[in-house]
Coordinates of C-alpha atoms in Angstrom, one line a residue:
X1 CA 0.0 0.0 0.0
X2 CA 1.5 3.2 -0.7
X3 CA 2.0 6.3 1.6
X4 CA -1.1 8.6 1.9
X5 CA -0.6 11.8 1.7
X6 CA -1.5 14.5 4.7
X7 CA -4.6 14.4 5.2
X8 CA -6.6 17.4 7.5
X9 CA -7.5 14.8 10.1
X10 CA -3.9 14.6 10.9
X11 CA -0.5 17.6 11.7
X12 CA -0.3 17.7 8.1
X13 CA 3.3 16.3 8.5
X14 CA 4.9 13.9 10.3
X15 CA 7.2 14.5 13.4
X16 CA 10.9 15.0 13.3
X17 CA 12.7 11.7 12.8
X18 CA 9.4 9.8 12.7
X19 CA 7.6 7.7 10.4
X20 CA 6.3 9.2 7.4
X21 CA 3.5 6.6 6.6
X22 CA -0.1 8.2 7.6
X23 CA -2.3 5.0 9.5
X24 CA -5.1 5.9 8.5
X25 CA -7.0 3.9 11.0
X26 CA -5.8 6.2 14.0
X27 CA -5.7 9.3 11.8
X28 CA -2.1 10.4 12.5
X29 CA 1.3 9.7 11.1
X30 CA 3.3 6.4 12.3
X31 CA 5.2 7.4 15.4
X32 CA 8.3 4.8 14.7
X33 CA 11.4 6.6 14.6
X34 CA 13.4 5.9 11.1
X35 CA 16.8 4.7 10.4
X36 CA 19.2 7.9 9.4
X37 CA 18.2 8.9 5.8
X38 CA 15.1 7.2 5.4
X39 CA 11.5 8.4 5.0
X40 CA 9.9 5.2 6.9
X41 CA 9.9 2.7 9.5
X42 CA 10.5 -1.1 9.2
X43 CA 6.9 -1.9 9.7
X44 CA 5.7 0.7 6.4
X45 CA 9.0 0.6 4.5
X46 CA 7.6 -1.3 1.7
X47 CA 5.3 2.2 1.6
X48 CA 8.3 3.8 0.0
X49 CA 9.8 2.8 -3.7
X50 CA 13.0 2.4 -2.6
X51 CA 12.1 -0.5 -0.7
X52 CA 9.7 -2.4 -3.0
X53 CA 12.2 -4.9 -3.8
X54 CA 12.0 -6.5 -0.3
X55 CA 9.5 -8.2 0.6
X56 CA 8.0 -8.4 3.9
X57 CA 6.1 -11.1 5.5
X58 CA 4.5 -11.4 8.9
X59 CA 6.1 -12.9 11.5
X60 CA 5.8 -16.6 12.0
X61 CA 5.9 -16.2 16.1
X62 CA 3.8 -13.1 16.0
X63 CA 1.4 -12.3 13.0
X64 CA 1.0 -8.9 15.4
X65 CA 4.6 -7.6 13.0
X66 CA 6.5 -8.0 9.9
X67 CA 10.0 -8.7 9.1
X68 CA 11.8 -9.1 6.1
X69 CA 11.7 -12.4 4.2
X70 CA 15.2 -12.0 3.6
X71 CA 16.0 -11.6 7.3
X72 CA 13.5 -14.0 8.6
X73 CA 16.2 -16.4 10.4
X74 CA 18.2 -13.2 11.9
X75 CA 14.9 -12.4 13.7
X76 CA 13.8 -15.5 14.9
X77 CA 16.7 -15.6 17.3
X78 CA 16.0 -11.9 18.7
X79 CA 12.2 -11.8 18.3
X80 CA 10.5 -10.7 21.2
X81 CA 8.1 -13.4 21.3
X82 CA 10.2 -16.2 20.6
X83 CA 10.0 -18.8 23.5
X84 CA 12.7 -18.1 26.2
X85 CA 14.8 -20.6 29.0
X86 CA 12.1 -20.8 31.8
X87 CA 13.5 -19.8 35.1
X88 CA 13.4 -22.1 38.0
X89 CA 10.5 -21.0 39.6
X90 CA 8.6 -21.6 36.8
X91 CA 6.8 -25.4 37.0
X92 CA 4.2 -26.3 34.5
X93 CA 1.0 -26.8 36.2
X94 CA 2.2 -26.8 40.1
X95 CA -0.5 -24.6 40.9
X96 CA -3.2 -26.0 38.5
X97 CA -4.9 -28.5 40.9
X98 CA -5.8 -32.2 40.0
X99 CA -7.3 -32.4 36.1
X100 CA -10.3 -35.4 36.6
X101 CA -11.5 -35.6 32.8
X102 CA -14.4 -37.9 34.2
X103 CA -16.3 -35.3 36.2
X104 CA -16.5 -33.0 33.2
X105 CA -19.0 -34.1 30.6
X106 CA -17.2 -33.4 26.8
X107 CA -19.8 -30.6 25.9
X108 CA -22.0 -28.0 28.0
X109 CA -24.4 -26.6 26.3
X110 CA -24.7 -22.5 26.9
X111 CA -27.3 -21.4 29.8
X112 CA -29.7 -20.4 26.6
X113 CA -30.2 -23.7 25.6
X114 CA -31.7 -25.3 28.7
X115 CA -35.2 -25.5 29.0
X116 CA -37.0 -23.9 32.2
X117 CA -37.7 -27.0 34.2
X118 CA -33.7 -27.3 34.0
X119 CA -32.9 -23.8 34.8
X120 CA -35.6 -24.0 38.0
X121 CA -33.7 -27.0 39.1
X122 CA -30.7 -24.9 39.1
X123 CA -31.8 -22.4 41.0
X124 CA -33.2 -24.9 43.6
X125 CA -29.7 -26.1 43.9
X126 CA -28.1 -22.8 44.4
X127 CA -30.7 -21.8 47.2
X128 CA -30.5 -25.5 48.7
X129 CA -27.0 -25.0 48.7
X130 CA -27.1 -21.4 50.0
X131 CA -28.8 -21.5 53.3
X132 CA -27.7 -20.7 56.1
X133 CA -24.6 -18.3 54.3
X134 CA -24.7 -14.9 55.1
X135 CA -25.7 -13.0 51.8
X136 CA -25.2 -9.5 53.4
X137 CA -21.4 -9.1 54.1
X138 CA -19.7 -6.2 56.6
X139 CA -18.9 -2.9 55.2
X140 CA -14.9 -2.7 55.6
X141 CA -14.5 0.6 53.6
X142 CA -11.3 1.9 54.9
X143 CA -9.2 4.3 53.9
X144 CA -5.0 5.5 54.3
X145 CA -3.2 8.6 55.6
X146 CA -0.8 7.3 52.6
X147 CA -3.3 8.3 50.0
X148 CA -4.4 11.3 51.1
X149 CA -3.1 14.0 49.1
X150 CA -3.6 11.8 45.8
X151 CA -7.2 11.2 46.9
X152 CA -7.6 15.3 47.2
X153 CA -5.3 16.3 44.1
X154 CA -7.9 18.5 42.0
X155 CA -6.3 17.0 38.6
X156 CA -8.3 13.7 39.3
X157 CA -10.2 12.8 36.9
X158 CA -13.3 10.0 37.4
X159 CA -11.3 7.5 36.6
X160 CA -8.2 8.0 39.1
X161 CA -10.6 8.7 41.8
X162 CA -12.5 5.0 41.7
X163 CA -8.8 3.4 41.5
X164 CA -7.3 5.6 44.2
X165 CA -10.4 4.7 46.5
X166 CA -9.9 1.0 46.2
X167 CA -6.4 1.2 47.0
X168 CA -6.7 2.8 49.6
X169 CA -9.5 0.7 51.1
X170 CA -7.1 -2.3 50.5
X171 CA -4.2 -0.6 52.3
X172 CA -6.4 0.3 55.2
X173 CA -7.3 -3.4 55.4
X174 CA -4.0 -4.3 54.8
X175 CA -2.7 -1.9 58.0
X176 CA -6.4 -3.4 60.1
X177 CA -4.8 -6.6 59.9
X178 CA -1.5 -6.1 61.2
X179 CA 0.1 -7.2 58.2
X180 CA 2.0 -3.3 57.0
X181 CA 4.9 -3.6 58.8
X182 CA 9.0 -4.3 58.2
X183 CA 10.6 -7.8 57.6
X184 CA 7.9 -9.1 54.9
X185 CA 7.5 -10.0 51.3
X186 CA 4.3 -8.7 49.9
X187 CA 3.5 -10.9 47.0
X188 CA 1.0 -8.8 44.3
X189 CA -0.8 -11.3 41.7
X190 CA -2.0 -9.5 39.1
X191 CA 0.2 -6.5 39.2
X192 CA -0.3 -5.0 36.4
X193 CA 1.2 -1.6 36.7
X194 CA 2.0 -2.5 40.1
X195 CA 0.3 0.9 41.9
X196 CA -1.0 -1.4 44.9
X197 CA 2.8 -2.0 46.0
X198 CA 3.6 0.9 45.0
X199 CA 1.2 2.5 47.8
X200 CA 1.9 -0.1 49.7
X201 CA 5.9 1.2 49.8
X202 CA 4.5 4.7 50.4
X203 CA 2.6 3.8 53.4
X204 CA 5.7 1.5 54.8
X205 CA 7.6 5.0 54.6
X206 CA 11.2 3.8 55.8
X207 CA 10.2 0.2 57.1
X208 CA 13.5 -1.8 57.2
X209 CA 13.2 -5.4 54.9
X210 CA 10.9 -5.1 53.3
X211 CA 10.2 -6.7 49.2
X212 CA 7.7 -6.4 46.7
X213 CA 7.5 -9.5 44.1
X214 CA 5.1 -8.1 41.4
X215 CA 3.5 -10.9 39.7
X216 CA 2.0 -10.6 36.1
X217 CA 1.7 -13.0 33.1
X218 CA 1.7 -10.3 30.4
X219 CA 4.0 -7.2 29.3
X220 CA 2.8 -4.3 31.3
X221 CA 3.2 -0.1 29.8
X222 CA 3.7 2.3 32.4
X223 CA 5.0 0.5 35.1
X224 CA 5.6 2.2 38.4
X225 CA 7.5 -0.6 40.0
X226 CA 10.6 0.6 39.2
X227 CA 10.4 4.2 39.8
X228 CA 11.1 3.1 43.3
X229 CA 14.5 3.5 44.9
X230 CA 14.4 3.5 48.7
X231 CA 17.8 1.0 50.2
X232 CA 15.3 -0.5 52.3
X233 CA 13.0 -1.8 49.7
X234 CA 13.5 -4.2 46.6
X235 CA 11.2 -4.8 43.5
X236 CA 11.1 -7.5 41.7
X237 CA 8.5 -8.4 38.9
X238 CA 8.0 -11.7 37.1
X239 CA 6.6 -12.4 34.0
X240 CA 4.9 -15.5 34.8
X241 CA 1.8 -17.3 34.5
X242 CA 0.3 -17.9 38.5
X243 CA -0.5 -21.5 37.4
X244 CA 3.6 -22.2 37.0
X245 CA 4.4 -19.8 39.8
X246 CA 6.5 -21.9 42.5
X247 CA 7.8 -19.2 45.3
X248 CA 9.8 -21.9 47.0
X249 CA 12.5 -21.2 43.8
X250 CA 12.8 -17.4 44.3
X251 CA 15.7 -16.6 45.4
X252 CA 14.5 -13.7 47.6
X253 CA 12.4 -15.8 49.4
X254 CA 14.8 -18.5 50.0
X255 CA 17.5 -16.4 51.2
X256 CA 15.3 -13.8 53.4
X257 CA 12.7 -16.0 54.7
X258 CA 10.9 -13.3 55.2
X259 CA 6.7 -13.6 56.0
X260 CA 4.9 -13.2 52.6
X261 CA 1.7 -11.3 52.1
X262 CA -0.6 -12.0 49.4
X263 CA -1.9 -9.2 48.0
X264 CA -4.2 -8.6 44.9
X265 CA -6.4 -5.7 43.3
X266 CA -8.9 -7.0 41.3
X267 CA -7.7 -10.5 41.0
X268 CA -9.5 -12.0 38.0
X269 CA -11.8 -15.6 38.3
X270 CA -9.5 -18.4 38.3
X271 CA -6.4 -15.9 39.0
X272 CA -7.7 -15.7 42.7
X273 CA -7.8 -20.0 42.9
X274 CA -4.1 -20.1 41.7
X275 CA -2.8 -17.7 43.9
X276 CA -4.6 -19.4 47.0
X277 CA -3.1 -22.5 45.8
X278 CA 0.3 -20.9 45.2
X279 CA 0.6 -19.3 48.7
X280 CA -0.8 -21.8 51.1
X281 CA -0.1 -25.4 49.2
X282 CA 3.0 -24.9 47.0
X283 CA 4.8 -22.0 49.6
X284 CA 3.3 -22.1 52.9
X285 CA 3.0 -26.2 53.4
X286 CA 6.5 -26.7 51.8
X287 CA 7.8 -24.1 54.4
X288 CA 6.3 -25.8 57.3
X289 CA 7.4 -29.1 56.6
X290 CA 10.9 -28.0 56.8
X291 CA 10.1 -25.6 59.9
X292 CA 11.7 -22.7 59.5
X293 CA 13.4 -20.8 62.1
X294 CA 10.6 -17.9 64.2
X295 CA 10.8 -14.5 63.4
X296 CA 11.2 -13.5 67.1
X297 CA 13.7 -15.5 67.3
X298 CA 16.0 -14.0 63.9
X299 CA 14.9 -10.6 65.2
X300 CA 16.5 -11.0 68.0
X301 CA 19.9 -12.6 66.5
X302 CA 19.5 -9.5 63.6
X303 CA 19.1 -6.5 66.7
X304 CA 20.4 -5.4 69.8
X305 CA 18.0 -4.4 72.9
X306 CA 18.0 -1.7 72.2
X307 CA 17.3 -1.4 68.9
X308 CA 14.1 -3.5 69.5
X309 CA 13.4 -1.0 72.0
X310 CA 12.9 1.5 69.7
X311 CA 11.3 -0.6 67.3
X312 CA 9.0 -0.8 70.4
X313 CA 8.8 2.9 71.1
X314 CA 7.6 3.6 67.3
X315 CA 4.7 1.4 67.5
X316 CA 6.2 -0.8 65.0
X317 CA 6.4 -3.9 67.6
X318 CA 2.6 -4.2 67.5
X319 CA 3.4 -5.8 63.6
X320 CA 6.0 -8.1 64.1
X321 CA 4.1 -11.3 64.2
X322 CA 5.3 -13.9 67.7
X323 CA 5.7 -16.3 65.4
X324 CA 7.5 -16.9 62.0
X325 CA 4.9 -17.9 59.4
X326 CA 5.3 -18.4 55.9
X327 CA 2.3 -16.9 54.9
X328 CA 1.3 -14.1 57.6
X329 CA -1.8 -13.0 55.5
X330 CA -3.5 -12.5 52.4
X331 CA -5.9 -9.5 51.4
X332 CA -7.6 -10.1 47.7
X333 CA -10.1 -7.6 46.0
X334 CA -12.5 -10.3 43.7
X335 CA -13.3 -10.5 40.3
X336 CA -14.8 -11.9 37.2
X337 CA -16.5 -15.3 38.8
X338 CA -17.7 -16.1 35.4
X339 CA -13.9 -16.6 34.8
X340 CA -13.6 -19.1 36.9
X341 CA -12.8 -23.0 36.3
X342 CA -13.4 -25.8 37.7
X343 CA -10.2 -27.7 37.5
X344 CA -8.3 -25.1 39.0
X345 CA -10.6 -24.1 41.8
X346 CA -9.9 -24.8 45.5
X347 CA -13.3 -25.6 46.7
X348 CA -14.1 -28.4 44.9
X349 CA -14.8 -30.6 48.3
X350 CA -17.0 -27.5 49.6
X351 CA -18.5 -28.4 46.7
X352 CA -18.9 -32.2 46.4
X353 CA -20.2 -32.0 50.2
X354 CA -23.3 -30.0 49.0
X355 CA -23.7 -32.5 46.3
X356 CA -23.0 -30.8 43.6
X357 CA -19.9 -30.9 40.9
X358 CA -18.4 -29.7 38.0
X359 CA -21.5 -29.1 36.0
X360 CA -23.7 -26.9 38.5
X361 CA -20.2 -25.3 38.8
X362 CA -20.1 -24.5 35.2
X363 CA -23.7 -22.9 35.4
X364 CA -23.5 -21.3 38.3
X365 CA -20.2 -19.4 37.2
X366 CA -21.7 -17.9 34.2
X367 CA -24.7 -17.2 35.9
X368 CA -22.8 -15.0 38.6
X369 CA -22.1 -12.5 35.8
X370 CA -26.0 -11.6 36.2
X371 CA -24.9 -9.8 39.8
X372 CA -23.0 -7.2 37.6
X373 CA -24.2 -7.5 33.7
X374 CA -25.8 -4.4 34.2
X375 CA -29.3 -5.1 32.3
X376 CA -31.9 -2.7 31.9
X377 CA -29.6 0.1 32.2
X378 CA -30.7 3.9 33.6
X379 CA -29.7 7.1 32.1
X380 CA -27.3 7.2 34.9
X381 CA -25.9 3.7 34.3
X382 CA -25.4 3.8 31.0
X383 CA -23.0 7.2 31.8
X384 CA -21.0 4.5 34.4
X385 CA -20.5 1.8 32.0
X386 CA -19.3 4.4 29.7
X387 CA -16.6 5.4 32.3
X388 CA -15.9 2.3 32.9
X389 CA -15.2 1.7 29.4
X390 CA -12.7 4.6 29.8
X391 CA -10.9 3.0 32.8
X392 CA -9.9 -0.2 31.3
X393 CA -8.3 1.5 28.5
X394 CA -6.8 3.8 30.9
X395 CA -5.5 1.6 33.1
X396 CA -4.6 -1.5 31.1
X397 CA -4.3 -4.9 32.9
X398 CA -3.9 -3.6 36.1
X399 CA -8.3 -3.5 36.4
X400 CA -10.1 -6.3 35.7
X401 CA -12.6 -4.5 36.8
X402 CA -15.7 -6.6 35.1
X403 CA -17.4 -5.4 37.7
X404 CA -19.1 -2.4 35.8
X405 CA -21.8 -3.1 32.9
X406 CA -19.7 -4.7 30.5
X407 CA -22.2 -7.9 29.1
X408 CA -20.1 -10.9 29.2
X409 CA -20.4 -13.3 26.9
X410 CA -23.1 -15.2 28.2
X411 CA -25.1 -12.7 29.5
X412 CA -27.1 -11.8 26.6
X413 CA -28.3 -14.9 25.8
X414 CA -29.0 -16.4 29.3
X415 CA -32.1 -14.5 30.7
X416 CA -34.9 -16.9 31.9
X417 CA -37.8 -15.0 31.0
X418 CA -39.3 -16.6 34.5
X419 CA -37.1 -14.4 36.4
X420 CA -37.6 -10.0 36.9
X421 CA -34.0 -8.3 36.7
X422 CA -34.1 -8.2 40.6
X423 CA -34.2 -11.8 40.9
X424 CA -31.5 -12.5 38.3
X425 CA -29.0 -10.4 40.3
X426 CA -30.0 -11.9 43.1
X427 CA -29.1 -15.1 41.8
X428 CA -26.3 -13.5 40.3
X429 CA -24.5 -12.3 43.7
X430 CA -25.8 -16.5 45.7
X431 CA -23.6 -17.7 43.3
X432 CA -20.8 -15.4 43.4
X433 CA -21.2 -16.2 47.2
X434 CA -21.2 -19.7 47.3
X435 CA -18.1 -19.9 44.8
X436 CA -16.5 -17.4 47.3
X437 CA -17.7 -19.5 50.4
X438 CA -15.6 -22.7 48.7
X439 CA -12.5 -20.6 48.7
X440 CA -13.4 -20.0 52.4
X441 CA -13.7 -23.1 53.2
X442 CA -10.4 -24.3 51.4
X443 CA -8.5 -22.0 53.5
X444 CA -9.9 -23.0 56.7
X445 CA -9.3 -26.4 55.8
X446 CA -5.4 -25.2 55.6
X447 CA -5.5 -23.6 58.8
X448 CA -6.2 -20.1 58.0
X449 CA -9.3 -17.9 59.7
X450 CA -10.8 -16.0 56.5
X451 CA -13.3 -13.5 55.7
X452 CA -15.3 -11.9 53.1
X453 CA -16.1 -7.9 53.4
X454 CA -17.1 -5.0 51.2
X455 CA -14.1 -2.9 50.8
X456 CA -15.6 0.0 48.6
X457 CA -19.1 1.3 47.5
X458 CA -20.4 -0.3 44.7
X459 CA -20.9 2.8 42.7
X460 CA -17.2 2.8 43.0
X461 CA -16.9 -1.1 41.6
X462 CA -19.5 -3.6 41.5
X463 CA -16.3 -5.8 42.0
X464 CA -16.2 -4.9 45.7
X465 CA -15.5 -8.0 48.0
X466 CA -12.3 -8.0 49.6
X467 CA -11.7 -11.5 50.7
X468 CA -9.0 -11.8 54.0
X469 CA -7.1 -14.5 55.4
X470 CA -4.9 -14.9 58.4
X471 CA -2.9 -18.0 59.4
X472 CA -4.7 -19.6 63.2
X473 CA -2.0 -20.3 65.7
X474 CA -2.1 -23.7 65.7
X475 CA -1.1 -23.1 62.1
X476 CA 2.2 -22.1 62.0
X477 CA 5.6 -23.6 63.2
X478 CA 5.9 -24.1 66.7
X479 CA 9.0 -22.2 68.4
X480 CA 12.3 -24.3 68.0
X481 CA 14.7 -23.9 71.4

């Protein structure tokens, strides 16, 4: 295709040094700066004359770029999406769960397709397995001295405001639980940009040993991670998939042995199951079985009296835990149910003992996207699903805020017409619950006391259940002489 000429949609010409091909799809020039002398990029050269005699081809690990037929092999050793050495912590399926082919029939037909004696049967099932949970959870909507000038900064738009609130809900949850203090590892799933550590740092001001491990499986713009350079605090993000996480191979963990704390904004569907799995199977139960050395006890070895003193004096004492634990706490903002799946998730024996499997699982997960599906929108509604558009692009994988009136891809299509909008969400937030209440139930099973709470307004994020876990006593390693 050849160049297009300036067009009054875009500068009229193309920036210094930059690409001279107009992309006509986002009505401005190509932004690409070019090699000395030329008029365009690699990616539109084939736009100018001079470079019609190479071709160029898409690329065979990437159809998202071209390259040069003639330098195909060349870039197949530096292309960046080319499949690199895996690092040691990375384990194919260690957080995946057990795969049982026999509980999953080969096809499940859409929520559309059953007929209404089989959705009322559903239903039954849901509020048969329901009773006795409580539906309305506690308002924990906290806030953080840390975020108080961003939260007032006039510049805020909509947007900034909604994320700043749920951080700093989070923190204060966070700081509730006795879990912001020095000598941990916070451990964020999901990191995307990593601004929950980041505030997180903030609040910790000058807290000695303390490390952030930023977890996300995809290439993340505008990362704030490392922008951070206080001596007492280390970053480290991996590119990793949760599912192949193993923390017992990070270095920083196996040479500090310092407490971890799970931490997560938004942690999408069956995100939430592998990190549970990853912290208190694959981490927490390895640790113990070797039983690792207190935390008192390396304190005291690490300081003098008097320096503990002061520790004392500061009101940091009140956060170093008696006990060394390998897990000392976990504080996860939910998302996307209808993501979940039921090979990875942890409550599967919650589950069974209701009698139900994997195919009320399957149903019920796609029907929990009626809680937040957003039909019959208002005036008013329609306005917030419109920011809410805004914010994703905004704010890249950080949100996975499905939370707002997004339709998901079931949603359209699954509406009983036996059942008012008020019901359907209804049903929409039991199941959401009962998924949630099998996560609970998995933890206390591995000696954790956990808890469910509304962290921010739902006119903030429909997405607003902050799910909390903290090891019992009885759980962690008893004090060596």
């Amino acid at each position: 295709m050849a160049a297009s000429a300036p067009t009054p949609h875009g500068t009229g010409f193309p920036a210094e040094g930059r690409c001279g091909y107009y992309v006509e799809k986002k009505k401005r020039f190509c932004r690409m700066v070019v090699a000395a002398g030329k008029r365009f990029c690699g990616e539109h050269a084939g736009a100018a004359e001079e470079e019609n005699a190479r071709k160029r081809i898409l690329c065979p690990l990437d159809p998202k770029h071209t390259v040069y037929e003639d330098q195909l092999a060349k870039h197949l050793k530096k292309c960046n999406s080319r499949e690199k050495p895996k690092p040691d912590f990375f384990i194919q399926d260690i957080n995946a769960g057990l795969k049982d082919e026999t509980e999953i029939p080969e096809q499940l037909v859409p929520i559309s397709f059953l007929s209404e004696e089989q959705m009322e049967n559903l239903i039954k099932k849901l509020r048969k397995a329901s009773e006795g949970l409580n539906s309305t959870l506690k308002d924990q909507i906290m806030s953080h001295p840390a975020l108080h000038d961003a939260l007032n900064d006039p510049k805020n738009g909509d947007s900034a405001t909604k994320h700043l609130k749920q951080q700093a809900s989070i923190l204060g949850n966070i700081e509730k639980l006795k879990l912001l203090g020095p000598r941990r590892c916070f451990v964020e799933f999901g990191a995307g940009k990593g601004k929950l550590s980041h505030w997180v740092d903030i609040a910790l001001k000058d807290a000695e040993k303390v490390h952030f491990i930023l977890v996300e499986k995809v290439t993340t713009r505008f990362k704030v991670d490392g922008k951070h350079r206080k001596k007492n605090s280390v970053f480290e993000r991996l590119q990793i998939d949760i599912q192949h996480l193993c923390l017992n191979k990070i270095p920083l963990l196996s040479k500090e042995k310092l407490p971890v704390v799970g931490i997560g904004k938004h942690l999408c569907g069956v995100a939430t199951d592998l990190a549970l799995r990853c912290l208190v199977e694959t981490y927490a139960a390895s640790c113990e079985e070797r039983n690792e050395e207190p935390l008192a006890k390396r304190v005291k070895n690490d300081k003098t009296e008097k320096e503990i003193n002061t520790l004392a004096k500061e009101g940091n004492e009140k956060n170093i835990p008696e006990k060394w634990t390998p897990v000392a706490g976990i504080v996860i903002a939910l998302c996307c149910h209808h993501r979940c799946d039921w090979r990875h998730y942890v409550g599967k024996e919650y589950f069974r003992a209701l009698g139900l499997g994997a195919v009320e699982f399957h149903y019920f997960q796609r029907m929990s996207s009626w809680a937040t599906c957003g039909m019959q929108k208002t005036s008013l509604e329609a306005s917030n699903s419109s920011t809410k558009r805004k914010d994703k692009q905004n704010d890249g994988s950080e949100e996975h805020d499905d939370g707002g009136y997004r339709i998901t891809d079931d949603s359209t299509e699954s509406l009983p017409g036996f059942l008012n909008v008020e019901e359907k969400k209804k049903i929409g937030h039991l199941c959401k619950l009962l998924i949630d209440q099998g996560r609970i139930n998995y933890l206390q099973q591995k000696g954790f006391n956990p808890a469910l709470q509304y962290y921010t307004d739902p006119l903030v994020s429909l997405e607003n259940v902050l799910l909390t876990a903290l090891p019992n006593h009885s759980s962690s390693p008893e004090t060596t002489a």
